[in-house]
mmCIF file of C-alpha atoms in Angstrom:
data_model
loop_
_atom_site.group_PDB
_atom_site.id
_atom_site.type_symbol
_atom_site.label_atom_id
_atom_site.label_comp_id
_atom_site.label_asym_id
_atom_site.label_seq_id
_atom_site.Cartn_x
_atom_site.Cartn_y
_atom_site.Cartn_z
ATOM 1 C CA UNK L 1 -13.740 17.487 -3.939
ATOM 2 C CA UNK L 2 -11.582 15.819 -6.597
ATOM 3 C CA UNK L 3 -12.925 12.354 -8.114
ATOM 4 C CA UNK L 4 -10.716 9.976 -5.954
ATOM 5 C CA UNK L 5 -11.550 11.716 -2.420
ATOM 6 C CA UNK L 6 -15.883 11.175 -3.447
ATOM 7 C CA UNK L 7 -14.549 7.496 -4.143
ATOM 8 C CA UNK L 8 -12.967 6.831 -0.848
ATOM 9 C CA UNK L 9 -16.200 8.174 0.853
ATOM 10 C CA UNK L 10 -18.285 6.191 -1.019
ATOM 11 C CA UNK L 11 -16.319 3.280 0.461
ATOM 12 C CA UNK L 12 -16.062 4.932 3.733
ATOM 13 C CA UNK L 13 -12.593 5.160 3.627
ATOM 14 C CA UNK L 14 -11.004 7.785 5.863
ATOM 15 C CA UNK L 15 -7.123 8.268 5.209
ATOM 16 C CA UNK L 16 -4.663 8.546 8.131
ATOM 17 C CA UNK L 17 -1.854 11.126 8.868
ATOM 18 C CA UNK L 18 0.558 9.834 6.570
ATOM 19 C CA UNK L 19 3.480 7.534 8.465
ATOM 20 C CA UNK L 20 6.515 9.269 9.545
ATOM 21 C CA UNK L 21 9.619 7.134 8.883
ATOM 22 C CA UNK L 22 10.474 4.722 10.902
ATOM 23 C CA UNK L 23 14.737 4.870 10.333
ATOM 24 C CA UNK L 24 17.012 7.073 7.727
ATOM 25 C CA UNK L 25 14.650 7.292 4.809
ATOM 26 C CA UNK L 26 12.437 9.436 3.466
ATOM 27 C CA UNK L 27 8.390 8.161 3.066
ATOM 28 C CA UNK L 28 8.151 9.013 -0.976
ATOM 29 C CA UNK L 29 10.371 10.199 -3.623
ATOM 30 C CA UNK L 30 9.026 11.856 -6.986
ATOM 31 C CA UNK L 31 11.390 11.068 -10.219
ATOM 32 C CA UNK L 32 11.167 11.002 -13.518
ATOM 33 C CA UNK L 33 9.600 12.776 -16.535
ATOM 34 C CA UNK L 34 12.430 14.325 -18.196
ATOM 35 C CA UNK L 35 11.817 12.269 -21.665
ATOM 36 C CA UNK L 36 9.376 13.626 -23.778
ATOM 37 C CA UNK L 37 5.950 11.915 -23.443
ATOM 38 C CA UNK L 38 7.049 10.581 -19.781
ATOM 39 C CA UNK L 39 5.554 10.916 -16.805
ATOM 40 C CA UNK L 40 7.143 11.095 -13.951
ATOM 41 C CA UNK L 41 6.849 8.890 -10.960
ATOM 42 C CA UNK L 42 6.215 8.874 -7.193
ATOM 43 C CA UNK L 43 7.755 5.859 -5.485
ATOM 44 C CA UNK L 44 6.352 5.087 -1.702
ATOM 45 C CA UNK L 45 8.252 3.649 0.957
ATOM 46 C CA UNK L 46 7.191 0.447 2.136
ATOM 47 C CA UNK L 47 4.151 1.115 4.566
ATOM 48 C CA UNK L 48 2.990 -0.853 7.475
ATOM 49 C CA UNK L 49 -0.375 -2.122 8.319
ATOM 50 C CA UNK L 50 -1.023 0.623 10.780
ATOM 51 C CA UNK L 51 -4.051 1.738 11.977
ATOM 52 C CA UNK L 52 -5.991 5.388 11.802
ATOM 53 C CA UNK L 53 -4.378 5.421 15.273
ATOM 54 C CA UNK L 54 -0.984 4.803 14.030
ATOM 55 C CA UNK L 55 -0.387 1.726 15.850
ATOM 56 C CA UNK L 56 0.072 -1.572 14.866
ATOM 57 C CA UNK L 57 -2.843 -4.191 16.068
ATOM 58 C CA UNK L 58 -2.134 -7.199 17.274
ATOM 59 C CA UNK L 59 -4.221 -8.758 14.512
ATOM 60 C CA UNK L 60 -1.742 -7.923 12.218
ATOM 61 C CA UNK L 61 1.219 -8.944 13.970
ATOM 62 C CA UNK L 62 3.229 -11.941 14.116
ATOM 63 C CA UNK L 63 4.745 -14.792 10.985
ATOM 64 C CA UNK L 64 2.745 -16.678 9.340
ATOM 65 C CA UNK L 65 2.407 -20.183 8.887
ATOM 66 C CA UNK L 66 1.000 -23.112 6.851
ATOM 67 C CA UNK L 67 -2.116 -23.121 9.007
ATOM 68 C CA UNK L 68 -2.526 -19.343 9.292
ATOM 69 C CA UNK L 69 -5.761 -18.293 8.621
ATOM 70 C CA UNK L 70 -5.493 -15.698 5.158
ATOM 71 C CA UNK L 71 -8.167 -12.815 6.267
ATOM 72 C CA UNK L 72 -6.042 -11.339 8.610
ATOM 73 C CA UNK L 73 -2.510 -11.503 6.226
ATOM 74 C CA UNK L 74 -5.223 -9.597 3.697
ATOM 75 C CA UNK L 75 -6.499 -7.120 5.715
ATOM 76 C CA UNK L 76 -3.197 -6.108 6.150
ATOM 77 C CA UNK L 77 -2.520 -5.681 2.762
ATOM 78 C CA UNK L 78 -5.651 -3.335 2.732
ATOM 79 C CA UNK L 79 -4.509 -1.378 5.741
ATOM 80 C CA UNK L 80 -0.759 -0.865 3.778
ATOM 81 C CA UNK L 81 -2.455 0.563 0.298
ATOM 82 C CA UNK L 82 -4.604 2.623 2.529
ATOM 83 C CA UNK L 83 -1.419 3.766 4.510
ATOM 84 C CA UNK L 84 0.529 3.871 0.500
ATOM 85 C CA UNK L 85 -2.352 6.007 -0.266
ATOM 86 C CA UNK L 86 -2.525 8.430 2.325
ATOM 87 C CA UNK L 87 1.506 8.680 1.831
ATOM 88 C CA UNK L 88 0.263 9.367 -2.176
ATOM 89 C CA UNK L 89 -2.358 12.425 -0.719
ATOM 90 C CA UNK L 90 0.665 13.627 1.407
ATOM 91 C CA UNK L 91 2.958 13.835 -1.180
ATOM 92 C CA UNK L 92 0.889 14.982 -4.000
ATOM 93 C CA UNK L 93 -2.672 16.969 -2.406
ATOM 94 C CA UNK L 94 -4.946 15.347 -4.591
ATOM 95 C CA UNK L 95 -4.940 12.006 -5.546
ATOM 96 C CA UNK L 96 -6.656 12.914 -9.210
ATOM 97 C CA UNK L 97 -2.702 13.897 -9.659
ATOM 98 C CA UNK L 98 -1.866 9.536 -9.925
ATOM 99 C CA UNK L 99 -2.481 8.295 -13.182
ATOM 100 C CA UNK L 100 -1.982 4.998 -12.762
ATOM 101 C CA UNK L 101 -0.559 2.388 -10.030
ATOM 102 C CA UNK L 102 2.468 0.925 -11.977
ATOM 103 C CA UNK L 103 3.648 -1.386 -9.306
ATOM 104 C CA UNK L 104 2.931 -2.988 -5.833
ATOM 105 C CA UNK L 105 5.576 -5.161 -4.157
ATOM 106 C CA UNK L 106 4.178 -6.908 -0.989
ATOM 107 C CA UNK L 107 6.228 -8.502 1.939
ATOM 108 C CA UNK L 108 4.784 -11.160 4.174
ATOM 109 C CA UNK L 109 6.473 -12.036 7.622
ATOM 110 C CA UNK L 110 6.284 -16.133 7.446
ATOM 111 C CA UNK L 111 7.956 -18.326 9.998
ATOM 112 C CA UNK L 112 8.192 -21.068 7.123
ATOM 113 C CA UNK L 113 5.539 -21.813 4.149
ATOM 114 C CA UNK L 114 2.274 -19.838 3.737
ATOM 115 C CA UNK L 115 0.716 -20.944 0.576
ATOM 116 C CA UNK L 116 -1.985 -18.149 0.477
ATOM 117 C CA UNK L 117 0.820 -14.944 -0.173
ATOM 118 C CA UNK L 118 -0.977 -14.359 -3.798
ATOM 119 C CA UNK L 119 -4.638 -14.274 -1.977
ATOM 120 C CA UNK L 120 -3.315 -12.015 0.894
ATOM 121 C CA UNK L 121 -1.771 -10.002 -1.112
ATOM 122 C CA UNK L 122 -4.932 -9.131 -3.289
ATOM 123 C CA UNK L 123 -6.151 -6.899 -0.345
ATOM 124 C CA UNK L 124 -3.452 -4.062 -1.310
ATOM 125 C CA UNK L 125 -4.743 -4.840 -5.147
ATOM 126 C CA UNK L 126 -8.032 -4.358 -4.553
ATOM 127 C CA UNK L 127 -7.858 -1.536 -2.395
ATOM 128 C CA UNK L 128 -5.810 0.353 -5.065
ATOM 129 C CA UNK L 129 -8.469 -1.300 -8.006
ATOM 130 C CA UNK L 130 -11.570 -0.386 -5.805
ATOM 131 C CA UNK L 131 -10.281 3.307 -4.895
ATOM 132 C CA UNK L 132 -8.496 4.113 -7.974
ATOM 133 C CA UNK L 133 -10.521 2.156 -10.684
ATOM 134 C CA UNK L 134 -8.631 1.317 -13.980
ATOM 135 C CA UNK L 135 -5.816 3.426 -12.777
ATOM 136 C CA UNK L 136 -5.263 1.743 -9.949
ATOM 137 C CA UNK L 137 -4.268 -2.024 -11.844
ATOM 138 C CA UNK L 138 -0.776 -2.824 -11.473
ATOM 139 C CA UNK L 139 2.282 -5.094 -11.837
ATOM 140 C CA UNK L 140 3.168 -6.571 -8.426
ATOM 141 C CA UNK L 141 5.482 -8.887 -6.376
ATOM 142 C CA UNK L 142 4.628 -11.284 -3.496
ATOM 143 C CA UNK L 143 7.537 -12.418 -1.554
ATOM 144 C CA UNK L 144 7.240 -14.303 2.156
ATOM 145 C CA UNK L 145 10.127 -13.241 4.214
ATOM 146 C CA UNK L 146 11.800 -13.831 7.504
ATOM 147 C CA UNK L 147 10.938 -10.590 9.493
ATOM 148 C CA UNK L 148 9.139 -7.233 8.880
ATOM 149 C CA UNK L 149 9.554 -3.962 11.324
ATOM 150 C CA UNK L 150 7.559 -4.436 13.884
ATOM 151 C CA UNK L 151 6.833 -7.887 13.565
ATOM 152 C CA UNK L 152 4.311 -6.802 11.408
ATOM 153 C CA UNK L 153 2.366 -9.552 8.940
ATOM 154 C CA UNK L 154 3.029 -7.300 6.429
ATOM 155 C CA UNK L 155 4.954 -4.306 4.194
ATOM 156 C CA UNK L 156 3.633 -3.204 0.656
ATOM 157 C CA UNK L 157 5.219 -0.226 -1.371
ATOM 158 C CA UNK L 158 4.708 1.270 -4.629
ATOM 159 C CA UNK L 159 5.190 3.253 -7.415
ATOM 160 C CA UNK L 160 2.547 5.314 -9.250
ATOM 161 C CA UNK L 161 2.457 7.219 -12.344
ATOM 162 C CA UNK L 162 1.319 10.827 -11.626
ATOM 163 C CA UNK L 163 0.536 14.068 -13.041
ATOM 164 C CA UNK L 164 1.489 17.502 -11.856
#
C-alpha cells in the first residue's frame, strides 16, 4: 500500500469512482516534462462536490449569499479535492506518483457577495495539505461566480506535479 493510500485511511477517507465528464472534455490531461530537470504535469478538470454516490446533495447546492452560512461552501471544497484526488488515482494508480500540488483554482456559485470565498475555499487546501502533506501546498485562486453545473456551491481543479 503506497504512502498516500495508508494516509487517506488514517483519515478515513475512501475515494470515489472517479467522475465521468459531464460535456466534451476529457477529466485529466498529463503534459509536460520535455525540458531537462522538468517534471511533467497532470492537470484535472474542474470537479464537483459529488458524493461517494455520485450525486450531488442538496447541501451543496444552490448560490451563496452574504448571510450564507461558510461550513457547507467548505465542505464542498473538501468533497471537490477528494473528487480531484480520486481523478489523480484514476489517472496515475498511485498517488505516491504526485509530487507536489502546484495549483488549486476554486469556483463558488454566489447570487451576489459572499465574503467568506478564502475560508471556504480552505476545505480543498486542507484536504490536499492533510492527505498529501508538504506536497500537497499550493498556489490557488478563489473566484465567486454567477453559476456552476449543476447549481452546485462549488468547482475546484488542479494541477499537480507528478512522477512516472
Amino acid at each position: 500500500m503506497s504512502e498516500t493510500a495508508k494516509r487517506l485511511a488514517e483519515l478515513g477517507i475512501v475515494l470515489p469512482k472517479a467522475a465521468a465528464p459531464f460535456a466534451n472534455y476529457v477529466p485529466y490531461v498529463r503534459t509536460g516534462g520535455i525540458a531537462p530537470g522538468a517534471l511533467p504535469q497532470l492537470w484535472v478538470s474542474g470537479q464537483l462536490p459529488l458524493g461517494p454516490d455520485g450525486k450531488l446533495d442538496e447541501r451543496h447546492r444552490g448560490k451563496l449569499g452574504p448571510d450564507s452560512p461558510i461550513d457547507p461552501a467548505r465542505e464542498a471544497a473538501e468533497r471537490c479535492a477528494i473528487n480531484l484526488i480520486a481523478q489523480a488515482h484514476a489517472a496515475l494508480g498511485d498517488l505516491d506518483k504526485v509530487v507536489r500540488v502546484v495549483r488549486l483554482g476554486g469556483f463558488f456559485n454566489v447570487a451576489s457577495s459572499f465574503e467568506a470565498l478564502p475560508q471556504a475555499m480552505n476545505g480543498a487546501s486542507d484536504m490536499m495539505v492533510n492527505v498529501f502533506g508538504d506536497r500537497g501546498r499550493h498556489a490557488r485562486t478563489t473566484v465567486g461566480v454567477a453559476h456552476l453545473p449543476l447549481n452546485a456551491l462549488a468547482e475546484v481543479e488542479a494541477v499537480f506535479e507528478i512522477s512516472f
